[in-house]
Structure formats: C-alpha cells, structure tokens
Amino acid sequence: DLGCKLSTISCSLYNHNPDLLCLSAEGHKDIVLSFGEMKSGKRIFGIQFKDVANDNIEYIELDSEANAWVSSVLGVSAIMLYVPETKLSGEMNYPVYGSSPNRKPSPVPPVHITSTSTLEELNRNSHTKVEMERLRPNIVVRGSEPGAEGLWKVIRIGDCLELEQTFMNPRCGIVNALDGKLNPKVYDTIVKHGPFKDLRNRPCFGSYWKVLRPGCVKLGDRITLLQSLDCNITGPYALTEEFVIG
C-alpha cells in the first residue's frame, strides 16, 4: 500500500502531433510531453517493481516538471518513467509479468483493443453494468459481433496502420476501481461471464496488439480483418470483414 490516491490520467496527442503526448487529470493543468525528450532523457537501471519479474530493465526518467505533475496527481512522491524499446546493448527491453524465475519474459505490446458489443454482451448476461473505462483499452471497436475481436490475428486500421494480436488481456482486481471508488463485483462478473479464458484459465477481456506497420488513427476509421486467429477458442463468435473505431 503506497498510500496514493486512485486517479484517472487521460492521454491524447497534442494538436494531433504524433511527437507530443498530452496528459490530463481532473483538477490539474494538462502537461505536454515530447517523445524526443523522453528518448534522450536520463536512463535508470535495475528498478524493481512487484509485478515485474526482473530488474534488468532500463527506464528513462522524465524531467522534474513531469515528476512534480504525477506526484501532485497521485498525492505521493513519484517519478514518471519511459520504457525504451531497446537497451544500450541493443537487446529488447520489455517489461514482463509474473515473478517465477523459470518463467520466460512476456512482452507487453503497446495497443489494447476491445469492442462495444463484447461489453454489451457481458452486461446482458450478467444483468449488471461494467463501464468501458474500467477496461482501459486504447482502441474501442463497434460493429463487430460479441467476442469477435478475440479471433482476429492481423487487422488494418484506416489506410496504413496494421496490427497483429499477440495475446489476450488477463484481468485482475484493478477493474474494480473507477473514479476513486471500488466495486468488488466487477472482477467477479468478468470471471463468470467474460468472453474468454487463456491457457492458464485466467479470465480475459480485450487483447494486446503489436504494430506491424505504423500509422495514425482517428474516430470512425474503418478496421479491415486481414487474417483470423487459428486457435482453440470456442463460442458463437462470427468473423466479419469490416468494423469501425467507436
């Protein structure tokens, strides 16, 4: 227990500039971060977090203004870190989940996708209301069948961006928290009524994606399914060809 406040921080591109990231939090002035400055900042080695399996990751500490901003939002002394794609040695610099010394590192891809129809199906089956904000996706899709996004392998968004699914998003109790309040029933709802479970029988909602071909996205962009996923997932999930970002 760090004693910090439960806070919501929103991210967006500043003036649609792909090199500038704007962070917003209620009651605080927005802060704009430059990706160029992130990548050239001071590197930190060997930070140990509870849910990171090793301490051999390199981080970049942002400037004092960013640290002061995130400390003010969270109500505790904190630093803001950027994880570069590669270390100084050139090897990949992925954070990993789990603490087992025999477990291989799992990369955490940058994009998380889910759909409005999958959430609506969950809420219908459970006779409750789970908000999309609890799931923290980067991209929300509408127009697809419930659960269909779990069967996509490669998609194109708009004219350029192409993404490949790497693994489904195993959920934890953090979905119980929203706007400073806790609802312990949310995680139980996903366990009982969620669309998928992974090979370790963990409840999953949404999926993680890596970038095959970079590009910009905007609300309303069409999503084209380029390749479906060949896996042992069961359920009445229809594969159609086009969807839109909702």
PDB file of C-alpha atoms in Angstrom:
ATOM      1  CA  ASP A   1       0.000   0.000   0.000  1.00  0.00           C
ATOM      2  CA  LEU A   2       1.733   3.164  -1.219  1.00  0.00           C
ATOM      3  CA  GLY A   3      -0.954   5.442   0.179  1.00  0.00           C
ATOM      4  CA  CYS A   4      -1.510   7.143  -3.171  1.00  0.00           C
ATOM      5  CA  LYS A   5      -4.854   8.416  -4.453  1.00  0.00           C
ATOM      6  CA  LEU A   6      -6.822   6.487  -7.064  1.00  0.00           C
ATOM      7  CA  SER A   7      -6.626   8.840 -10.040  1.00  0.00           C
ATOM      8  CA  THR A   8      -7.560   8.780 -13.712  1.00  0.00           C
ATOM      9  CA  ILE A   9      -4.971  10.121 -16.162  1.00  0.00           C
ATOM     10  CA  SER A  10      -6.069  10.580 -19.774  1.00  0.00           C
ATOM     11  CA  CYS A  11      -3.649  10.539 -22.720  1.00  0.00           C
ATOM     12  CA  SER A  12      -4.005  12.150 -26.136  1.00  0.00           C
ATOM     13  CA  LEU A  13      -1.840  13.528 -28.935  1.00  0.00           C
ATOM     14  CA  TYR A  14      -1.363  17.277 -28.501  1.00  0.00           C
ATOM     15  CA  ASN A  15      -2.863  19.069 -31.538  1.00  0.00           C
ATOM     16  CA  HIS A  16      -2.762  15.679 -33.349  1.00  0.00           C
ATOM     17  CA  ASN A  17       1.040  15.845 -33.308  1.00  0.00           C
ATOM     18  CA  PRO A  18       2.430  12.267 -33.093  1.00  0.00           C
ATOM     19  CA  ASP A  19       5.553  13.581 -31.305  1.00  0.00           C
ATOM     20  CA  LEU A  20       3.684  15.256 -28.429  1.00  0.00           C
ATOM     21  CA  LEU A  21       1.745  13.421 -25.707  1.00  0.00           C
ATOM     22  CA  CYS A  22      -0.762  15.364 -23.579  1.00  0.00           C
ATOM     23  CA  LEU A  23      -1.625  14.019 -20.113  1.00  0.00           C
ATOM     24  CA  SER A  24      -4.777  15.235 -18.350  1.00  0.00           C
ATOM     25  CA  ALA A  25      -6.161  14.709 -14.851  1.00  0.00           C
ATOM     26  CA  GLU A  26      -9.162  16.325 -13.207  1.00  0.00           C
ATOM     27  CA  GLY A  27      -8.192  19.321 -11.089  1.00  0.00           C
ATOM     28  CA  HIS A  28      -4.729  19.611 -12.656  1.00  0.00           C
ATOM     29  CA  LYS A  29      -3.322  21.578 -15.554  1.00  0.00           C
ATOM     30  CA  ASP A  30      -2.500  19.437 -18.604  1.00  0.00           C
ATOM     31  CA  ILE A  31       1.136  18.556 -19.230  1.00  0.00           C
ATOM     32  CA  VAL A  32       2.602  18.016 -22.701  1.00  0.00           C
ATOM     33  CA  LEU A  33       5.496  15.569 -23.112  1.00  0.00           C
ATOM     34  CA  SER A  34       7.821  15.286 -26.100  1.00  0.00           C
ATOM     35  CA  PHE A  35       8.666  11.769 -27.271  1.00  0.00           C
ATOM     36  CA  GLY A  36      12.027  13.097 -28.429  1.00  0.00           C
ATOM     37  CA  GLU A  37      12.845  14.328 -24.923  1.00  0.00           C
ATOM     38  CA  MET A  38      11.660  11.021 -23.432  1.00  0.00           C
ATOM     39  CA  LYS A  39      14.071   9.022 -25.566  1.00  0.00           C
ATOM     40  CA  SER A  40      17.029  11.267 -24.787  1.00  0.00           C
ATOM     41  CA  GLY A  41      16.480  11.509 -21.035  1.00  0.00           C
ATOM     42  CA  LYS A  42      18.451  10.050 -18.150  1.00  0.00           C
ATOM     43  CA  ARG A  43      18.498   6.245 -18.190  1.00  0.00           C
ATOM     44  CA  ILE A  44      17.888   4.330 -14.961  1.00  0.00           C
ATOM     45  CA  PHE A  45      18.886   0.693 -14.453  1.00  0.00           C
ATOM     46  CA  GLY A  46      17.581  -2.050 -12.183  1.00  0.00           C
ATOM     47  CA  ILE A  47      14.339  -0.669 -10.790  1.00  0.00           C
ATOM     48  CA  GLN A  48      12.336  -3.442  -9.094  1.00  0.00           C
ATOM     49  CA  PHE A  49       8.542  -3.447  -9.148  1.00  0.00           C
ATOM     50  CA  LYS A  50       6.310  -6.055  -7.503  1.00  0.00           C
ATOM     51  CA  ASP A  51       4.741  -7.207 -10.788  1.00  0.00           C
ATOM     52  CA  VAL A  52       7.927  -7.128 -12.855  1.00  0.00           C
ATOM     53  CA  ALA A  53       9.802 -10.418 -12.999  1.00  0.00           C
ATOM     54  CA  ASN A  54      13.305  -8.990 -13.255  1.00  0.00           C
ATOM     55  CA  ASP A  55      15.174  -5.788 -12.503  1.00  0.00           C
ATOM     56  CA  ASN A  56      17.257  -5.728 -15.670  1.00  0.00           C
ATOM     57  CA  ILE A  57      15.000  -3.288 -17.500  1.00  0.00           C
ATOM     58  CA  GLU A  58      16.255   0.150 -18.493  1.00  0.00           C
ATOM     59  CA  TYR A  59      13.969   3.097 -17.804  1.00  0.00           C
ATOM     60  CA  ILE A  60      14.271   6.749 -18.752  1.00  0.00           C
ATOM     61  CA  GLU A  61      13.338   9.256 -16.079  1.00  0.00           C
ATOM     62  CA  LEU A  62      11.494  12.287 -17.443  1.00  0.00           C
ATOM     63  CA  ASP A  63      12.181  15.812 -16.242  1.00  0.00           C
ATOM     64  CA  SER A  64      11.368  17.368 -12.867  1.00  0.00           C
ATOM     65  CA  GLU A  65       8.202  19.018 -14.225  1.00  0.00           C
ATOM     66  CA  ALA A  66       6.768  15.615 -15.208  1.00  0.00           C
ATOM     67  CA  ASN A  67       7.719  14.160 -11.823  1.00  0.00           C
ATOM     68  CA  ALA A  68       6.076  17.061  -9.992  1.00  0.00           C
ATOM     69  CA  TRP A  69       2.916  16.691 -12.089  1.00  0.00           C
ATOM     70  CA  VAL A  70       2.436  12.953 -11.491  1.00  0.00           C
ATOM     71  CA  SER A  71       3.295  13.382  -7.789  1.00  0.00           C
ATOM     72  CA  SER A  72       0.610  16.040  -7.463  1.00  0.00           C
ATOM     73  CA  VAL A  73      -1.977  13.869  -9.247  1.00  0.00           C
ATOM     74  CA  LEU A  74      -1.234  10.776  -7.139  1.00  0.00           C
ATOM     75  CA  GLY A  75      -0.709  12.604  -3.859  1.00  0.00           C
ATOM     76  CA  VAL A  76       2.656  10.917  -3.186  1.00  0.00           C
ATOM     77  CA  SER A  77       6.229  11.496  -4.277  1.00  0.00           C
ATOM     78  CA  ALA A  78       6.604   9.747  -7.646  1.00  0.00           C
ATOM     79  CA  ILE A  79       8.686   9.788 -10.804  1.00  0.00           C
ATOM     80  CA  MET A  80       7.465   9.396 -14.362  1.00  0.00           C
ATOM     81  CA  LEU A  81       9.339   6.811 -16.414  1.00  0.00           C
ATOM     82  CA  TYR A  82       9.542   5.927 -20.093  1.00  0.00           C
ATOM     83  CA  VAL A  83      10.485   2.383 -21.171  1.00  0.00           C
ATOM     84  CA  PRO A  84      12.671   2.496 -24.309  1.00  0.00           C
ATOM     85  CA  GLU A  85      12.260  -0.289 -26.839  1.00  0.00           C
ATOM     86  CA  THR A  86      15.905  -1.354 -26.632  1.00  0.00           C
ATOM     87  CA  LYS A  87      18.655  -1.179 -24.038  1.00  0.00           C
ATOM     88  CA  LEU A  88      22.043   0.419 -24.643  1.00  0.00           C
ATOM     89  CA  SER A  89      23.242  -3.087 -25.515  1.00  0.00           C
ATOM     90  CA  GLY A  90      20.689  -3.247 -28.326  1.00  0.00           C
ATOM     91  CA  GLU A  91      18.657  -6.123 -26.858  1.00  0.00           C
ATOM     92  CA  MET A  92      14.922  -5.782 -26.348  1.00  0.00           C
ATOM     93  CA  ASN A  93      13.828  -4.039 -23.180  1.00  0.00           C
ATOM     94  CA  TYR A  94      10.393  -5.500 -22.462  1.00  0.00           C
ATOM     95  CA  PRO A  95       8.717  -5.306 -19.064  1.00  0.00           C
ATOM     96  CA  VAL A  96       7.420  -8.727 -18.037  1.00  0.00           C
ATOM     97  CA  TYR A  97       4.611 -10.120 -15.911  1.00  0.00           C
ATOM     98  CA  GLY A  98       4.980 -12.587 -13.063  1.00  0.00           C
ATOM     99  CA  SER A  99       7.715 -13.392 -10.593  1.00  0.00           C
ATOM    100  CA  SER A 100       8.570 -17.038 -11.301  1.00  0.00           C
ATOM    101  CA  PRO A 101      12.313 -17.428 -12.013  1.00  0.00           C
ATOM    102  CA  ASN A 102      11.513 -20.203 -14.509  1.00  0.00           C
ATOM    103  CA  ARG A 103       9.054 -18.143 -16.497  1.00  0.00           C
ATOM    104  CA  LYS A 104      10.168 -16.600 -19.770  1.00  0.00           C
ATOM    105  CA  PRO A 105       9.655 -12.826 -20.190  1.00  0.00           C
ATOM    106  CA  SER A 106       6.413 -11.879 -21.933  1.00  0.00           C
ATOM    107  CA  PRO A 107       6.423  -8.676 -23.987  1.00  0.00           C
ATOM    108  CA  VAL A 108       3.729  -6.130 -23.201  1.00  0.00           C
ATOM    109  CA  PRO A 109       2.534  -4.773 -26.565  1.00  0.00           C
ATOM    110  CA  PRO A 110       1.543  -1.118 -26.844  1.00  0.00           C
ATOM    111  CA  VAL A 111      -2.065  -1.464 -28.086  1.00  0.00           C
ATOM    112  CA  HIS A 112      -5.085  -2.864 -26.215  1.00  0.00           C
ATOM    113  CA  ILE A 113      -8.309  -3.463 -28.183  1.00  0.00           C
ATOM    114  CA  THR A 114     -11.835  -4.406 -27.167  1.00  0.00           C
ATOM    115  CA  SER A 115     -15.331  -3.787 -28.553  1.00  0.00           C
ATOM    116  CA  THR A 116     -18.632  -2.264 -27.512  1.00  0.00           C
ATOM    117  CA  SER A 117     -20.550  -5.419 -28.492  1.00  0.00           C
ATOM    118  CA  THR A 118     -18.428  -7.681 -26.266  1.00  0.00           C
ATOM    119  CA  LEU A 119     -19.018  -5.414 -23.274  1.00  0.00           C
ATOM    120  CA  GLU A 120     -22.743  -5.145 -24.035  1.00  0.00           C
ATOM    121  CA  GLU A 121     -22.944  -8.949 -24.172  1.00  0.00           C
ATOM    122  CA  LEU A 122     -21.165  -9.213 -20.812  1.00  0.00           C
ATOM    123  CA  ASN A 123     -23.606  -6.762 -19.258  1.00  0.00           C
ATOM    124  CA  ARG A 124     -26.622  -8.549 -20.733  1.00  0.00           C
ATOM    125  CA  ASN A 125     -25.508 -11.953 -19.485  1.00  0.00           C
ATOM    126  CA  SER A 126     -24.604 -10.697 -16.012  1.00  0.00           C
ATOM    127  CA  HIS A 127     -27.569  -8.289 -15.581  1.00  0.00           C
ATOM    128  CA  THR A 128     -25.138  -5.597 -14.467  1.00  0.00           C
ATOM    129  CA  LYS A 129     -23.260  -2.604 -15.890  1.00  0.00           C
ATOM    130  CA  VAL A 130     -19.497  -2.742 -16.319  1.00  0.00           C
ATOM    131  CA  GLU A 131     -18.162   0.535 -17.723  1.00  0.00           C
ATOM    132  CA  MET A 132     -15.700   0.557 -20.622  1.00  0.00           C
ATOM    133  CA  GLU A 133     -13.416   2.874 -18.621  1.00  0.00           C
ATOM    134  CA  ARG A 134     -12.641   0.013 -16.229  1.00  0.00           C
ATOM    135  CA  LEU A 135     -11.089  -1.994 -19.076  1.00  0.00           C
ATOM    136  CA  ARG A 136      -8.672   0.791 -20.168  1.00  0.00           C
ATOM    137  CA  PRO A 137      -8.475  -0.005 -23.919  1.00  0.00           C
ATOM    138  CA  ASN A 138      -6.525   2.117 -26.404  1.00  0.00           C
ATOM    139  CA  ILE A 139      -8.984   1.301 -29.194  1.00  0.00           C
ATOM    140  CA  VAL A 140     -12.703   0.508 -28.917  1.00  0.00           C
ATOM    141  CA  VAL A 141     -14.365  -1.168 -31.903  1.00  0.00           C
ATOM    142  CA  ARG A 142     -18.049  -1.073 -32.830  1.00  0.00           C
ATOM    143  CA  GLY A 143     -19.906  -3.049 -35.484  1.00  0.00           C
ATOM    144  CA  SER A 144     -18.393  -6.464 -34.746  1.00  0.00           C
ATOM    145  CA  GLU A 145     -20.058  -9.497 -33.200  1.00  0.00           C
ATOM    146  CA  PRO A 146     -19.546 -10.023 -29.442  1.00  0.00           C
ATOM    147  CA  GLY A 147     -16.149 -11.594 -28.802  1.00  0.00           C
ATOM    148  CA  ALA A 148     -15.106 -11.492 -32.454  1.00  0.00           C
ATOM    149  CA  GLU A 149     -12.025  -9.341 -31.749  1.00  0.00           C
ATOM    150  CA  GLY A 150     -10.563 -12.263 -29.823  1.00  0.00           C
ATOM    151  CA  LEU A 151     -10.344 -14.220 -33.092  1.00  0.00           C
ATOM    152  CA  TRP A 152      -8.596 -11.552 -35.130  1.00  0.00           C
ATOM    153  CA  LYS A 153      -4.916 -12.076 -35.917  1.00  0.00           C
ATOM    154  CA  VAL A 154      -3.967  -9.181 -38.219  1.00  0.00           C
ATOM    155  CA  ILE A 155      -6.032  -6.046 -38.860  1.00  0.00           C
ATOM    156  CA  ARG A 156      -5.624  -2.795 -40.772  1.00  0.00           C
ATOM    157  CA  ILE A 157      -6.995   0.450 -39.341  1.00  0.00           C
ATOM    158  CA  GLY A 158      -7.615   3.193 -41.899  1.00  0.00           C
ATOM    159  CA  ASP A 159      -5.287   3.180 -44.880  1.00  0.00           C
ATOM    160  CA  CYS A 160      -1.989   2.414 -43.189  1.00  0.00           C
ATOM    161  CA  LEU A 161      -1.813   1.097 -39.595  1.00  0.00           C
ATOM    162  CA  GLU A 162      -1.527  -2.689 -39.340  1.00  0.00           C
ATOM    163  CA  LEU A 163      -1.614  -4.571 -36.027  1.00  0.00           C
ATOM    164  CA  GLU A 164      -1.068  -8.191 -35.003  1.00  0.00           C
ATOM    165  CA  GLN A 165      -2.632  -9.754 -31.909  1.00  0.00           C
ATOM    166  CA  THR A 166      -0.088 -11.220 -29.513  1.00  0.00           C
ATOM    167  CA  PHE A 167      -2.176 -12.425 -26.566  1.00  0.00           C
ATOM    168  CA  MET A 168      -5.422 -11.799 -24.722  1.00  0.00           C
ATOM    169  CA  ASN A 169      -5.575  -9.492 -21.735  1.00  0.00           C
ATOM    170  CA  PRO A 170      -5.827 -11.473 -18.477  1.00  0.00           C
ATOM    171  CA  ARG A 171      -7.800  -9.409 -15.984  1.00  0.00           C
ATOM    172  CA  CYS A 172      -7.141  -8.671 -12.324  1.00  0.00           C
ATOM    173  CA  GLY A 173      -8.871  -6.854  -9.484  1.00  0.00           C
ATOM    174  CA  ILE A 174      -7.882  -3.382 -10.748  1.00  0.00           C
ATOM    175  CA  VAL A 175     -11.099  -3.409 -12.827  1.00  0.00           C
ATOM    176  CA  ASN A 176     -12.931  -2.988  -9.506  1.00  0.00           C
ATOM    177  CA  ALA A 177     -11.575   0.574  -9.220  1.00  0.00           C
ATOM    178  CA  LEU A 178     -13.082   3.583 -11.008  1.00  0.00           C
ATOM    179  CA  ASP A 179     -13.115   7.290 -10.144  1.00  0.00           C
ATOM    180  CA  GLY A 180     -11.759   6.693  -6.655  1.00  0.00           C
ATOM    181  CA  LYS A 181     -14.392   4.087  -5.751  1.00  0.00           C
ATOM    182  CA  LEU A 182     -14.258   0.287  -5.521  1.00  0.00           C
ATOM    183  CA  ASN A 183     -16.865  -2.182  -6.737  1.00  0.00           C
ATOM    184  CA  PRO A 184     -15.646  -5.706  -5.853  1.00  0.00           C
ATOM    185  CA  LYS A 185     -18.345  -7.313  -8.013  1.00  0.00           C
ATOM    186  CA  VAL A 186     -16.818  -6.195 -11.335  1.00  0.00           C
ATOM    187  CA  TYR A 187     -13.949  -8.686 -11.399  1.00  0.00           C
ATOM    188  CA  ASP A 188     -16.293 -11.496 -10.327  1.00  0.00           C
ATOM    189  CA  THR A 189     -18.575 -10.559 -13.229  1.00  0.00           C
ATOM    190  CA  ILE A 190     -15.723 -10.898 -15.733  1.00  0.00           C
ATOM    191  CA  VAL A 191     -14.703 -14.227 -14.184  1.00  0.00           C
ATOM    192  CA  LYS A 192     -18.228 -15.637 -14.511  1.00  0.00           C
ATOM    193  CA  HIS A 193     -19.410 -14.016 -17.748  1.00  0.00           C
ATOM    194  CA  GLY A 194     -16.286 -12.862 -19.617  1.00  0.00           C
ATOM    195  CA  PRO A 195     -15.870 -13.923 -23.265  1.00  0.00           C
ATOM    196  CA  PHE A 196     -12.586 -15.865 -22.973  1.00  0.00           C
ATOM    197  CA  LYS A 197     -10.128 -17.609 -20.700  1.00  0.00           C
ATOM    198  CA  ASP A 198      -6.471 -18.114 -21.590  1.00  0.00           C
ATOM    199  CA  LEU A 199      -4.490 -21.356 -21.403  1.00  0.00           C
ATOM    200  CA  ARG A 200      -3.901 -20.757 -17.681  1.00  0.00           C
ATOM    201  CA  ASN A 201      -7.669 -20.425 -17.172  1.00  0.00           C
ATOM    202  CA  ARG A 202      -7.433 -16.719 -16.353  1.00  0.00           C
ATOM    203  CA  PRO A 203     -10.446 -14.549 -17.278  1.00  0.00           C
ATOM    204  CA  CYS A 204      -9.620 -12.322 -20.246  1.00  0.00           C
ATOM    205  CA  PHE A 205     -11.276  -9.266 -21.723  1.00  0.00           C
ATOM    206  CA  GLY A 206      -9.678  -7.478 -24.670  1.00  0.00           C
ATOM    207  CA  SER A 207      -6.403  -8.323 -26.381  1.00  0.00           C
ATOM    208  CA  TYR A 208      -2.909  -6.895 -26.810  1.00  0.00           C
ATOM    209  CA  TRP A 209      -1.514  -5.975 -30.233  1.00  0.00           C
ATOM    210  CA  LYS A 210       1.876  -5.130 -31.688  1.00  0.00           C
ATOM    211  CA  VAL A 211       2.430  -2.718 -34.582  1.00  0.00           C
ATOM    212  CA  LEU A 212       3.368  -4.294 -37.922  1.00  0.00           C
ATOM    213  CA  ARG A 213       3.017  -1.108 -39.948  1.00  0.00           C
ATOM    214  CA  PRO A 214       2.788   2.290 -38.229  1.00  0.00           C
ATOM    215  CA  GLY A 215       0.137   4.888 -38.927  1.00  0.00           C
ATOM    216  CA  CYS A 216      -2.289   7.337 -37.328  1.00  0.00           C
ATOM    217  CA  VAL A 217      -5.851   6.523 -36.288  1.00  0.00           C
ATOM    218  CA  LYS A 218      -8.943   8.630 -35.668  1.00  0.00           C
ATOM    219  CA  LEU A 219     -12.501   8.103 -34.517  1.00  0.00           C
ATOM    220  CA  GLY A 220     -14.553   6.444 -37.238  1.00  0.00           C
ATOM    221  CA  ASP A 221     -11.634   4.805 -39.079  1.00  0.00           C
ATOM    222  CA  ARG A 222     -12.563   1.532 -40.751  1.00  0.00           C
ATOM    223  CA  ILE A 223     -10.951  -1.663 -39.480  1.00  0.00           C
ATOM    224  CA  THR A 224     -10.297  -4.424 -42.005  1.00  0.00           C
ATOM    225  CA  LEU A 225      -9.642  -8.001 -40.929  1.00  0.00           C
ATOM    226  CA  LEU A 226      -6.588  -9.291 -42.831  1.00  0.00           C
ATOM    227  CA  GLN A 227      -6.081 -12.608 -41.025  1.00  0.00           C
ATOM    228  CA  SER A 228      -8.052 -14.568 -38.448  1.00  0.00           C
ATOM    229  CA  LEU A 229      -6.577 -16.402 -35.491  1.00  0.00           C
ATOM    230  CA  ASP A 230      -6.263 -20.188 -35.658  1.00  0.00           C
ATOM    231  CA  CYS A 231      -6.701 -21.204 -32.030  1.00  0.00           C
ATOM    232  CA  ASN A 232      -8.761 -23.331 -29.674  1.00  0.00           C
ATOM    233  CA  ILE A 233     -11.333 -20.705 -28.718  1.00  0.00           C
ATOM    234  CA  THR A 234     -14.946 -21.788 -28.587  1.00  0.00           C
ATOM    235  CA  GLY A 235     -18.071 -19.684 -28.768  1.00  0.00           C
ATOM    236  CA  PRO A 236     -20.572 -18.259 -31.271  1.00  0.00           C
ATOM    237  CA  TYR A 237     -18.220 -15.526 -32.464  1.00  0.00           C
ATOM    238  CA  ALA A 238     -18.764 -14.535 -36.085  1.00  0.00           C
ATOM    239  CA  LEU A 239     -15.899 -13.249 -38.229  1.00  0.00           C
ATOM    240  CA  THR A 240     -16.896 -10.377 -40.483  1.00  0.00           C
ATOM    241  CA  GLU A 241     -14.587  -8.256 -42.588  1.00  0.00           C
ATOM    242  CA  GLU A 242     -15.017  -4.614 -41.600  1.00  0.00           C
ATOM    243  CA  PHE A 243     -15.639  -2.650 -38.415  1.00  0.00           C
ATOM    244  CA  VAL A 244     -15.071   0.925 -37.245  1.00  0.00           C
ATOM    245  CA  ILE A 245     -13.383   2.567 -34.287  1.00  0.00           C
ATOM    246  CA  GLY A 246     -16.118   3.603 -31.888  1.00  0.00           C
TER     247      GLY A 246
END
